[in-house]
Short mmCIF file of C-alpha atoms in Angstrom, two decimals:
data_model
loop_
_atom_site.label_atom_id
_atom_site.label_comp_id
_atom_site.label_asym_id
_atom_site.label_seq_id
_atom_site.Cartn_x
_atom_site.Cartn_y
_atom_site.Cartn_z
CA UNK E 272 11.12 -19.25 6.33
CA UNK E 273 7.67 -18.91 5.50
CA UNK E 274 6.47 -16.77 3.11
CA UNK E 275 2.57 -16.14 2.31
CA UNK E 276 1.59 -14.59 -1.29
CA UNK E 277 -2.24 -13.17 -1.13
CA UNK E 278 -3.32 -15.67 -3.70
CA UNK E 279 -6.88 -14.57 -4.90
CA UNK E 280 -6.56 -12.67 -7.67
CA UNK E 281 -3.73 -11.14 -9.69
CA UNK E 282 0.22 -12.27 -10.96
CA UNK E 283 0.72 -14.79 -8.00
CA UNK E 284 2.36 -17.74 -9.58
CA UNK E 285 4.94 -15.35 -10.68
CA UNK E 286 5.35 -14.27 -7.20
CA UNK E 287 5.78 -17.75 -6.32
CA UNK E 288 8.60 -18.23 -8.79
CA UNK E 289 10.12 -15.37 -7.98
CA UNK E 290 10.38 -16.31 -4.49
CA UNK E 291 11.62 -19.22 -5.13
CA UNK E 292 14.07 -19.03 -7.32
CA UNK E 293 15.40 -16.27 -5.07
CA UNK E 294 15.04 -18.75 -1.83
CA UNK E 295 17.35 -21.41 -4.13
CA UNK E 296 19.94 -18.73 -5.07
CA UNK E 297 20.89 -18.17 -0.99
CA UNK E 298 20.61 -21.72 -0.39
CA UNK E 299 17.67 -20.92 2.30
CA UNK E 300 15.10 -23.72 2.87
CA UNK E 301 11.30 -21.62 2.58
CA UNK E 302 8.23 -22.40 2.25
CA UNK E 303 5.56 -20.26 -0.31
CA UNK E 304 2.44 -20.30 0.84
CA UNK E 305 -0.99 -19.47 -1.07
CA UNK E 306 -3.11 -17.60 1.12
CA UNK E 307 -7.28 -17.62 -0.23
CA UNK E 308 -8.45 -17.85 3.15
CA UNK E 309 -8.17 -16.45 6.95
CA UNK E 310 -5.97 -18.64 9.21
CA UNK E 311 -2.66 -18.73 7.04
CA UNK E 312 -1.60 -15.21 7.36
CA UNK E 313 -0.95 -16.05 11.33
CA UNK E 314 1.64 -18.27 10.73
CA UNK E 315 3.63 -17.01 7.93
CA UNK E 316 7.05 -14.32 8.53
CA UNK E 317 5.77 -12.60 5.94
CA UNK E 318 3.43 -11.59 3.43
CA UNK E 319 3.49 -10.24 -0.42
CA UNK E 320 0.33 -8.64 -1.81
CA UNK E 321 0.67 -8.98 -5.46
CA UNK E 322 -0.33 -7.34 -8.76
CA UNK E 323 -4.00 -7.26 -9.74
CA UNK E 324 -6.60 -5.32 -9.59
CA UNK E 325 -6.99 -3.46 -6.29
CA UNK E 326 -11.02 -2.91 -5.82
CA UNK E 327 -11.22 -7.25 -6.70
CA UNK E 328 -8.32 -7.59 -4.86
CA UNK E 329 -9.30 -5.23 -1.81
CA UNK E 330 -13.12 -6.27 -1.51
CA UNK E 331 -12.11 -10.10 -1.58
CA UNK E 332 -9.53 -10.20 1.44
CA UNK E 333 -12.64 -7.86 2.97
CA UNK E 334 -14.72 -10.80 2.25
CA UNK E 335 -12.55 -13.53 3.24
CA UNK E 336 -11.15 -12.20 6.50
CA UNK E 337 -7.67 -11.93 5.09
CA UNK E 338 -7.40 -7.79 5.44
CA UNK E 339 -7.57 -8.09 9.12
CA UNK E 340 -4.92 -10.67 9.60
CA UNK E 341 -2.68 -8.94 7.84
CA UNK E 342 -2.80 -5.69 9.52
CA UNK E 343 -2.14 -6.99 12.97
CA UNK E 344 0.95 -9.48 11.01
CA UNK E 345 2.40 -5.80 10.25
CA UNK E 346 1.53 -4.69 13.54
CA UNK E 347 3.77 -6.64 15.03
CA UNK E 348 6.36 -6.60 12.56
CA UNK E 349 6.53 -8.93 9.87
CA UNK E 350 7.32 -7.56 6.36
CA UNK E 351 4.96 -6.83 4.04
CA UNK E 352 5.79 -6.59 0.51
CA UNK E 353 2.97 -4.76 -2.21
CA UNK E 354 3.73 -4.33 -5.49
CA UNK E 355 0.97 -1.86 -8.10
CA UNK E 356 -2.61 -3.24 -6.69
CA UNK E 357 -0.34 -4.52 -3.59
CA UNK E 358 0.59 -0.50 -3.33
CA UNK E 359 -2.66 0.66 -2.99
CA UNK E 360 -3.98 -1.73 -0.56
CA UNK E 361 -1.26 -0.96 2.11
CA UNK E 362 -1.56 2.67 1.77
CA UNK E 363 -3.21 4.76 4.43
CA UNK E 364 -5.13 6.99 2.30
CA UNK E 365 -6.49 7.29 -1.34
CA UNK E 366 -7.59 9.41 -4.27
CA UNK E 367 -11.13 10.21 -5.05
CA UNK E 368 -11.29 6.96 -7.38
CA UNK E 369 -10.14 4.86 -3.79
CA UNK E 370 -13.24 6.77 -2.33
CA UNK E 371 -15.16 6.16 -5.22
CA UNK E 372 -15.39 2.40 -5.12
CA UNK E 373 -15.46 2.35 -1.35
CA UNK E 374 -12.11 0.95 -1.31
CA UNK E 375 -10.65 -0.43 1.94
CA UNK E 376 -7.06 0.21 2.37
CA UNK E 377 -4.85 -1.05 5.00
CA UNK E 378 -3.60 1.75 6.38
CA UNK E 379 -0.19 0.14 6.48
CA UNK E 380 1.98 3.01 5.06
CA UNK E 381 1.34 6.68 6.31
CA UNK E 382 0.98 7.40 2.26
CA UNK E 383 -1.69 9.05 -0.23
CA UNK E 384 -1.54 6.70 -3.69
CA UNK E 385 -2.87 7.43 -6.31
CA UNK E 386 -4.27 5.46 -8.64
CA UNK E 387 -3.59 4.60 -12.10
CA UNK E 388 -1.31 7.30 -11.98
CA UNK E 389 -0.02 7.07 -15.37
CA UNK E 390 -2.35 6.39 -17.25
CA UNK E 391 -4.85 3.63 -18.82
CA UNK E 392 -3.19 0.52 -20.40
CA UNK E 393 -1.97 1.84 -23.18
CA UNK E 394 0.17 4.07 -21.35
CA UNK E 395 1.95 1.58 -19.52
CA UNK E 396 5.14 1.20 -19.54
CA UNK E 397 8.84 0.09 -18.99
CA UNK E 398 11.97 2.13 -17.48
CA UNK E 399 15.24 1.55 -16.12
CA UNK E 400 14.66 2.72 -12.69
CA UNK E 401 17.74 3.63 -10.12
CA UNK E 402 16.93 2.14 -6.53
CA UNK E 403 19.50 3.22 -3.43
CA UNK E 404 20.26 -0.16 -3.10
CA UNK E 405 21.11 -1.36 -6.27
CA UNK E 406 24.59 -1.09 -8.07
CA UNK E 407 22.66 -0.74 -11.89
CA UNK E 408 19.69 0.38 -12.81
CA UNK E 409 16.55 -1.63 -12.32
CA UNK E 410 14.13 -2.72 -15.49
CA UNK E 411 10.68 -1.69 -14.18
CA UNK E 412 7.35 -2.82 -15.54
CA UNK E 413 4.58 -0.61 -14.76
CA UNK E 414 1.25 -1.69 -15.93
CA UNK E 415 -1.68 0.55 -14.73
CA UNK E 416 0.73 1.46 -12.57
CA UNK E 417 -0.52 3.43 -9.09
CA UNK E 418 1.87 6.14 -7.56
CA UNK E 419 2.24 7.47 -3.99
CA UNK E 420 1.73 11.31 -4.26
CA UNK E 421 2.33 11.92 -0.74
CA UNK E 422 4.36 10.56 1.85
CA UNK E 423 4.45 11.06 5.84
CA UNK E 424 7.80 11.86 6.98
CA UNK E 425 8.14 8.13 9.05
CA UNK E 426 8.49 6.94 4.85
CA UNK E 427 11.58 6.29 3.20
CA UNK E 428 11.43 7.34 -0.80
CA UNK E 429 13.21 4.91 -2.45
CA UNK E 430 12.63 6.11 -6.32
CA UNK E 431 11.01 8.81 -8.24
CA UNK E 432 9.55 9.23 -12.19
CA UNK E 433 8.54 12.96 -12.64
CA UNK E 434 8.20 13.56 -9.12
CA UNK E 435 5.69 10.59 -8.63
CA UNK E 436 6.67 8.35 -5.79
CA UNK E 437 7.00 4.63 -7.21
CA UNK E 438 9.34 2.92 -5.00
CA UNK E 439 9.08 3.25 -0.73
CA UNK E 440 9.69 1.69 2.30
CA UNK E 441 8.40 2.27 5.90
CA UNK E 442 10.51 0.19 8.68
CA UNK E 443 8.93 -3.52 7.65
CA UNK E 444 6.38 -2.64 4.94
CA UNK E 445 7.84 -2.51 1.02
CA UNK E 446 5.65 -0.81 -1.59
CA UNK E 447 6.46 -0.90 -5.13
CA UNK E 448 4.36 0.56 -7.91
CA UNK E 449 6.20 -1.94 -10.74
CA UNK E 450 6.20 -5.75 -10.92
CA UNK E 451 9.17 -7.58 -10.05
CA UNK E 452 8.07 -10.41 -10.27
CA UNK E 453 7.64 -10.11 -14.24
CA UNK E 454 11.22 -10.10 -15.32
CA UNK E 455 13.94 -12.16 -14.10
CA UNK E 456 15.98 -9.93 -12.13
CA UNK E 457 15.45 -10.79 -8.66
CA UNK E 458 17.84 -8.42 -6.87
CA UNK E 459 14.19 -6.55 -5.43
CA UNK E 460 12.96 -10.18 -4.19
CA UNK E 461 16.54 -11.01 -2.68
CA UNK E 462 15.74 -6.82 -0.95
CA UNK E 463 12.52 -7.92 0.49
CA UNK E 464 14.32 -11.44 2.01
CA UNK E 465 17.09 -9.61 3.56
CA UNK E 466 14.08 -8.08 5.46
CA UNK E 467 12.89 -11.22 7.07
CA UNK E 468 14.06 -11.60 10.07
CA UNK E 469 14.75 -15.32 10.95
CA UNK E 470 13.26 -16.39 14.00
CA UNK S 100 13.82 10.79 -14.77
CA UNK S 101 13.09 11.77 -18.68
CA UNK S 102 9.17 10.95 -20.07
CA UNK S 103 10.79 9.67 -23.35
CA UNK S 104 13.15 6.89 -21.75
CA UNK S 105 9.77 5.19 -21.00
CA UNK S 106 9.13 2.13 -23.67
CA UNK S 107 5.38 1.57 -24.49
CA UNK S 108 3.34 -1.81 -25.29
CA UNK S 109 6.45 -3.96 -25.16
CA UNK S 110 5.66 -7.94 -25.14
CA UNK S 111 5.75 -7.93 -21.62
CA UNK S 112 3.97 -5.17 -20.72
CA UNK S 113 0.92 -6.96 -22.98
CA UNK S 114 1.24 -10.21 -21.80
CA UNK S 115 1.73 -8.74 -18.02
CA UNK S 116 -1.64 -6.84 -17.89
CA UNK S 117 -3.53 -9.90 -18.83
CA UNK S 118 -1.44 -12.17 -15.77
CA UNK S 119 -2.86 -9.07 -13.93
CA UNK S 120 -6.13 -10.47 -14.39
CA UNK S 121 -5.82 -14.18 -13.32
CA UNK S 122 -7.93 -15.38 -11.05
CA UNK S 123 -10.88 -12.61 -12.00
CA UNK S 124 -14.13 -12.85 -13.97
CA UNK S 125 -14.72 -10.54 -16.92
CA UNK S 126 -18.33 -9.76 -17.24
CA UNK S 127 -19.66 -8.46 -20.38
CA UNK S 128 -21.78 -5.37 -20.10
CA UNK S 129 -23.22 -2.83 -22.58
CA UNK S 130 -23.84 0.16 -20.56
CA UNK S 131 -22.75 2.27 -17.59
CA UNK S 132 -24.82 0.71 -15.32
CA UNK S 133 -24.47 -3.13 -16.23
CA UNK S 134 -20.45 -1.83 -15.63
CA UNK S 135 -21.24 -0.73 -12.41
CA UNK S 136 -23.04 -3.90 -11.07
CA UNK S 137 -19.71 -5.83 -12.39
CA UNK S 138 -17.53 -3.54 -10.35
CA UNK S 139 -19.18 -3.82 -7.20
CA UNK S 140 -19.42 -7.87 -7.81
CA UNK S 141 -15.66 -8.15 -7.81
CA UNK S 142 -15.32 -8.41 -11.55
CA UNK S 143 -11.58 -7.48 -12.53
CA UNK S 144 -12.63 -6.02 -15.67
CA UNK S 145 -15.47 -5.55 -18.42
CA UNK S 146 -16.01 -6.14 -21.66
CA UNK S 147 -18.06 -3.97 -24.02
CA UNK S 148 -20.27 -4.54 -26.44
CA UNK S 149 -23.54 -3.70 -28.30
CA UNK S 150 -25.35 -6.23 -27.08
CA UNK S 151 -25.25 -9.90 -24.86
CA UNK S 152 -23.77 -12.48 -27.08
CA UNK S 153 -27.99 -14.63 -26.18
CA UNK S 154 -29.14 -11.36 -27.62
CA UNK S 155 -26.80 -11.11 -30.51
CA UNK S 156 -28.09 -14.23 -31.65
CA UNK S 157 -31.58 -13.40 -31.28
CA UNK S 158 -31.47 -10.41 -33.25
CA UNK S 159 -29.63 -11.86 -35.87
CA UNK S 160 -27.93 -9.33 -38.66
CA UNK S 161 -24.41 -8.29 -38.34
CA UNK S 162 -22.70 -7.49 -34.99
CA UNK S 163 -20.35 -5.23 -35.10
CA UNK S 164 -18.32 -3.04 -32.26
CA UNK S 165 -20.11 -1.08 -29.64
CA UNK S 166 -21.14 2.56 -30.10
CA UNK S 167 -17.91 4.64 -29.25
CA UNK S 168 -20.69 6.67 -26.99
CA UNK S 169 -21.17 4.13 -24.85
CA UNK S 170 -17.80 2.07 -24.54
CA UNK S 171 -16.35 6.23 -23.57
CA UNK S 172 -19.48 6.48 -20.90
CA UNK S 173 -17.70 3.27 -19.41
CA UNK S 174 -14.82 3.99 -19.36
CA UNK S 175 -15.74 7.33 -17.53
CA UNK S 176 -17.96 5.02 -15.28
CA UNK S 177 -15.83 1.66 -13.91
CA UNK S 178 -11.98 2.01 -11.99
CA UNK S 179 -11.48 -1.30 -13.43
CA UNK S 180 -10.17 -2.20 -16.99
CA UNK S 181 -12.63 -2.24 -19.62
CA UNK S 182 -12.16 -4.49 -22.97
CA UNK S 183 -13.95 -4.05 -25.66
CA UNK S 184 -14.96 -6.60 -28.71
CA UNK S 185 -13.70 -5.62 -32.71
CA UNK S 186 -14.56 -8.22 -35.28
CA UNK S 187 -12.38 -11.12 -36.75
CA UNK S 188 -9.88 -8.55 -38.61
CA UNK S 189 -11.50 -5.70 -38.82
CA UNK S 190 -8.36 -3.63 -37.79
CA UNK S 191 -10.08 0.22 -37.79
CA UNK S 192 -12.42 -1.18 -34.99
CA UNK S 193 -9.47 -1.79 -33.01
CA UNK S 194 -7.78 1.24 -33.95
CA UNK S 195 -10.63 2.92 -33.09
CA UNK S 196 -11.28 0.94 -29.38
CA UNK S 197 -7.81 1.86 -28.72
CA UNK S 198 -7.70 5.73 -29.35
CA UNK S 199 -10.72 5.56 -27.00
CA UNK S 200 -8.54 4.18 -23.94
CA UNK S 201 -9.62 0.49 -23.93
CA UNK S 202 -7.51 -1.56 -21.53
CA UNK S 203 -7.86 -4.66 -24.01
CA UNK S 204 -9.25 -5.55 -27.48
CA UNK S 205 -11.00 -9.09 -28.09
CA UNK S 206 -10.69 -10.14 -31.61
CA UNK S 207 -14.08 -12.20 -31.35
CA UNK S 208 -15.93 -14.75 -32.99
CA UNK S 209 -18.91 -13.30 -31.03
CA UNK S 210 -19.27 -10.40 -33.45
CA UNK S 211 -19.57 -11.01 -37.61
CA UNK S 212 -16.14 -11.75 -38.79
CA UNK S 213 -14.56 -8.68 -41.20
CA UNK S 214 -12.25 -10.40 -43.17
CA UNK S 215 -12.37 -14.26 -43.55
CA UNK S 216 -9.18 -15.28 -44.57
CA UNK S 217 -6.49 -13.16 -41.68
CA UNK S 218 -7.01 -11.93 -38.36
CA UNK S 219 -5.40 -8.56 -37.52
CA UNK S 220 -1.81 -8.22 -37.13
CA UNK S 221 -1.82 -7.51 -33.70
CA UNK S 222 1.65 -6.49 -33.04
CA UNK S 223 1.56 -2.87 -34.64
CA UNK S 224 -0.98 -2.01 -31.58
CA UNK S 225 -0.31 -0.42 -28.21
CA UNK S 226 -3.06 -1.89 -27.01
CA UNK S 227 -2.75 -5.87 -26.01
CA UNK S 228 -5.79 -8.16 -27.86
CA UNK S 229 -7.45 -11.04 -26.19
CA UNK S 230 -8.34 -13.73 -28.73
CA UNK S 231 -10.37 -16.86 -28.82
CA UNK S 232 -9.29 -20.89 -29.51
CA UNK S 233 -10.38 -24.19 -29.73
CA UNK S 234 -7.36 -26.16 -29.70
CA UNK S 235 -3.59 -25.34 -29.48
CA UNK S 236 -2.75 -24.56 -33.35
CA UNK S 237 -5.34 -22.23 -33.36
CA UNK S 238 -4.12 -20.99 -29.59
CA UNK S 239 -0.57 -20.54 -30.92
CA UNK S 240 -1.58 -19.07 -34.21
CA UNK S 241 -3.30 -16.20 -32.63
CA UNK S 242 -0.26 -15.68 -30.11
CA UNK S 243 2.13 -15.36 -32.80
CA UNK S 244 -0.25 -12.50 -34.71
CA UNK S 245 0.79 -10.96 -30.76
CA UNK S 246 -2.27 -12.05 -28.85
CA UNK S 247 -1.51 -10.90 -25.19
CA UNK S 248 -4.39 -13.53 -23.71
CA UNK S 249 -6.60 -16.59 -25.08
CA UNK S 250 -10.00 -17.65 -24.50
CA UNK S 251 -11.47 -20.86 -25.29
CA UNK S 252 -14.39 -20.32 -27.71
CA UNK S 253 -17.05 -22.25 -26.04
CA UNK S 254 -20.40 -21.63 -27.73
CA UNK S 255 -21.46 -17.79 -26.86
CA UNK S 256 -25.18 -16.90 -25.66
CA UNK S 257 -25.86 -20.60 -25.28
CA UNK S 258 -25.55 -21.23 -21.00
CA UNK S 259 -24.50 -24.47 -22.33
CA UNK S 260 -20.86 -25.22 -20.66
CA UNK S 261 -20.51 -28.39 -23.38
CA UNK S 262 -17.84 -26.98 -25.85
CA UNK S 263 -16.19 -24.83 -23.28
CA UNK S 264 -14.91 -27.60 -21.74
CA UNK S 265 -14.01 -29.12 -24.95
CA UNK S 266 -11.64 -26.58 -26.19
CA UNK S 267 -10.48 -26.40 -22.55
CA UNK S 268 -9.48 -30.43 -22.51
CA UNK S 269 -8.51 -29.71 -26.04
CA UNK S 270 -5.97 -26.89 -25.82
CA UNK S 271 -5.24 -28.96 -22.31
CA UNK S 272 -4.30 -32.34 -23.57
CA UNK S 273 -2.75 -31.26 -26.32
CA UNK S 274 -0.19 -29.06 -24.13
CA UNK S 275 0.36 -32.34 -22.24
CA UNK S 276 1.17 -34.25 -25.40
CA UNK S 277 4.67 -32.22 -26.24
CA UNK S 278 5.90 -33.14 -22.74
CA UNK S 279 8.64 -36.21 -23.26
CA UNK S 280 8.26 -35.34 -27.18
CA UNK S 281 11.77 -34.72 -28.77
CA UNK S 282 12.81 -31.30 -30.73
CA UNK S 283 11.94 -33.47 -34.45
CA UNK S 284 8.73 -34.22 -32.80
CA UNK S 285 7.74 -31.54 -32.06
CA UNK S 286 8.73 -29.94 -35.15
CA UNK S 287 6.26 -32.70 -36.72
CA UNK S 288 3.74 -31.52 -34.27
CA UNK S 289 4.14 -27.78 -35.25
CA UNK S 290 3.92 -28.59 -38.93
CA UNK S 291 0.23 -30.86 -38.23
CA UNK S 292 -1.34 -28.52 -35.99
CA UNK S 293 -0.23 -25.03 -38.15
CA UNK S 294 1.97 -23.42 -35.60
CA UNK S 295 5.27 -21.92 -35.31
CA UNK S 296 8.17 -23.80 -33.72
CA UNK S 297 9.00 -21.88 -30.97
CA UNK S 298 5.87 -21.51 -29.24
CA UNK S 299 5.45 -24.83 -29.80
CA UNK S 300 8.69 -25.38 -27.74
CA UNK S 301 8.08 -22.47 -25.61
CA UNK S 302 4.63 -24.49 -24.78
CA UNK S 303 6.42 -27.79 -24.23
CA UNK S 304 9.21 -26.32 -22.12
CA UNK S 305 6.65 -24.27 -19.86
CA UNK S 306 3.22 -27.17 -19.73
CA UNK S 307 1.20 -24.28 -20.63
CA UNK S 308 0.08 -21.65 -22.79
CA UNK S 309 3.04 -18.79 -23.21
CA UNK S 310 0.10 -16.28 -22.21
CA UNK S 311 -2.75 -16.50 -19.75
CA UNK S 312 -5.92 -19.06 -20.80
CA UNK S 313 -9.28 -17.68 -19.58
CA UNK S 314 -12.39 -19.82 -20.56
CA UNK S 315 -15.02 -17.99 -21.92
CA UNK S 316 -18.60 -18.90 -24.34
CA UNK S 317 -21.58 -20.80 -21.84
CA UNK S 318 -20.38 -20.41 -18.32
CA UNK S 319 -23.74 -19.71 -17.00
CA UNK S 320 -23.58 -20.38 -13.05
CA UNK S 321 -21.08 -20.62 -10.39
CA UNK S 322 -20.76 -23.82 -10.85
CA UNK S 323 -19.14 -23.70 -14.27
CA UNK S 324 -17.52 -21.30 -13.79
CA UNK S 325 -15.82 -23.29 -10.40
CA UNK S 326 -15.57 -26.51 -13.27
CA UNK S 327 -13.74 -24.37 -15.99
CA UNK S 328 -10.73 -24.00 -13.03
CA UNK S 329 -10.65 -27.28 -11.93
CA UNK S 330 -10.24 -27.49 -15.95
CA UNK S 331 -7.04 -25.29 -15.60
CA UNK S 332 -8.76 -21.71 -16.52
CA UNK S 333 -6.51 -18.63 -15.11
CA UNK S 334 -9.93 -17.18 -14.95
CA UNK S 335 -13.26 -16.45 -16.17
CA UNK S 336 -15.62 -14.37 -19.22
CA UNK S 337 -18.69 -14.12 -18.33
CA UNK S 338 -21.66 -13.02 -20.19
CA UNK S 339 -24.96 -13.34 -20.87
CA UNK S 340 -25.23 -16.15 -18.28
CA UNK S 341 -24.74 -12.89 -15.88
CA UNK S 342 -27.66 -9.89 -17.33
CA UNK S 343 -29.57 -12.77 -18.33
CA UNK S 344 -29.91 -14.13 -14.81
CA UNK S 345 -33.15 -13.46 -12.96
CA UNK S 346 -30.93 -11.46 -10.25
CA UNK S 347 -28.12 -10.39 -11.63
CA UNK S 348 -26.02 -8.62 -8.96
CA UNK S 349 -26.48 -11.94 -6.70
CA UNK S 350 -25.35 -13.94 -10.25
CA UNK S 351 -22.42 -11.53 -10.56
CA UNK S 352 -21.18 -11.76 -6.58
CA UNK S 353 -21.69 -15.49 -6.99
CA UNK S 354 -19.79 -16.45 -9.83
CA UNK S 355 -16.89 -14.22 -8.43
CA UNK S 356 -16.23 -15.81 -5.37
CA UNK S 357 -17.01 -19.52 -6.90
CA UNK S 358 -14.12 -18.50 -8.60
CA UNK S 359 -11.81 -17.42 -5.40
CA UNK S 360 -13.25 -20.98 -3.83
CA UNK S 361 -13.73 -23.42 -6.93
CA UNK S 362 -11.70 -26.72 -5.05
CA UNK S 363 -14.37 -26.50 -2.21
CA UNK S 364 -17.23 -27.72 -2.60
CA UNK S 365 -19.08 -27.02 0.32
CA UNK S 366 -18.23 -23.39 0.41
CA UNK S 367 -19.62 -23.74 -3.70
CA UNK S 368 -22.81 -25.18 -1.87
CA UNK S 369 -23.14 -22.35 -0.14
CA UNK S 370 -22.19 -19.42 -2.61
CA UNK S 371 -24.67 -20.68 -5.25
CA UNK S 372 -27.79 -21.08 -3.21
CA UNK S 373 -30.78 -19.05 -3.55
CA UNK S 374 -29.42 -16.56 -6.19
CA UNK S 375 -32.30 -17.20 -8.51
CA UNK S 376 -32.42 -19.28 -11.70
CA UNK S 377 -29.79 -19.13 -14.31
CA UNK S 378 -30.28 -17.90 -17.65
CA UNK S 379 -32.88 -19.92 -19.62
CA UNK S 380 -30.10 -20.58 -22.33
CA UNK S 381 -30.44 -23.61 -25.62
CA UNK S 382 -28.70 -26.85 -25.82
CA UNK S 383 -25.34 -26.24 -27.99
CA UNK S 384 -26.59 -29.19 -29.85
CA UNK S 385 -29.49 -27.53 -31.39
CA UNK S 386 -27.43 -25.11 -32.63
CA UNK S 387 -27.64 -25.43 -36.55
CA UNK S 388 -24.01 -25.39 -37.92
CA UNK S 389 -24.52 -22.49 -40.13
CA UNK S 390 -25.44 -20.38 -37.02
CA UNK S 391 -22.19 -21.40 -34.49
CA UNK S 392 -20.42 -18.80 -33.36
CA UNK S 393 -17.17 -21.35 -32.63
CA UNK S 394 -16.55 -22.09 -36.04
CA UNK S 395 -15.56 -18.27 -37.08
CA UNK S 396 -12.44 -17.90 -36.91
CA UNK S 397 -9.55 -20.59 -37.78
#
């Protein structure tokens, strides 16, 4: 199993560690690839878009030719996980801020996103979140986090905070407004690994 | 979900914010127009200050926090995070910047220090802090005071990268030296470098600083930025290097691309070609000791 992590900018090494630990816990042979240039995504069985600055990430995956490769992979059914900035990038529609910065979205999930939906860094927070596939709450770290304001009929809403969607899944695409890679709790990485069919 | 259940300003959130900046370039800006150029070029964040270090050097006098009006305008202009500089020990400037909504405060030696004995107690703030350091002891003392991010001090405003190189090599080397030492030896190290033992043990175990470590001070070209990444920096701050270059737009874009391609010389050659000359700069060893910025803070 080969899992690719977009490694242009953001908390890449935290995701690598989390995936490697999750693979180890399952006793699965797996390889984690850092994706900084084109040509690597087509070799992956799953792709993770980490947290970081969505404007920067969006621009650079476009400039490096990675954006189209992710879209092709997702269309073939390859699982894609977007966390925080990654959630913004997988969306089909954005808010005014997205338009203002001419941000290119990958359009993999039928949702409208609001960047910094909870405010600036001083409003960033931790909270114990309920998720339908976990038997106890998950400590979720939200950093200048986005939220989904509106989701199409194909989208499974997994969790909300005050009416704002913070976790959602549409077939092979999982989007989280928070950072599962910043805590030692690997349950969400395991959930994502479950989405990967071994080929 | 009740909003009162949300926990703000925890260590995890502050350090987490700094981690989101990794692999990125943070650019000094003095007005909204420059902030727009930085965002357009792909900066991960901007640093708001009154004047870039090269101009602070030239102007002399007391350098303070930027005008809150300018900081507010920059916050309204860009969607990327906005950081801002406060004087060493000036907790009121830091509180003002926090209340404006700055996403991170840089307790910076580039400004004239307000306190010659103490740095700000950063644990009492919701906003995270970045502080400069020249060696492991200095870095761990700042982390112990609550800094969520460290950057090398370099010699700001010179365009001469040698001091940033010296500081990065020193910190990386001192961390490597911790490997293989037993607890008694690490206790001795902690005493010698005047750092808390818990943080020395953590650094020895992680084989890196417990927080993100960026390069700063004298980075002036795409090659300088790539060099600092090769030396182990998690990202790069660029100040005068961009807006004192012949063509700031091209230089800003080139530095961002260089950080993403730091280990590819062919790509770096392509990125560095025809972008106009870098800032003129001055050799760091021509600066009289009393004018050096890196010796501020301890």
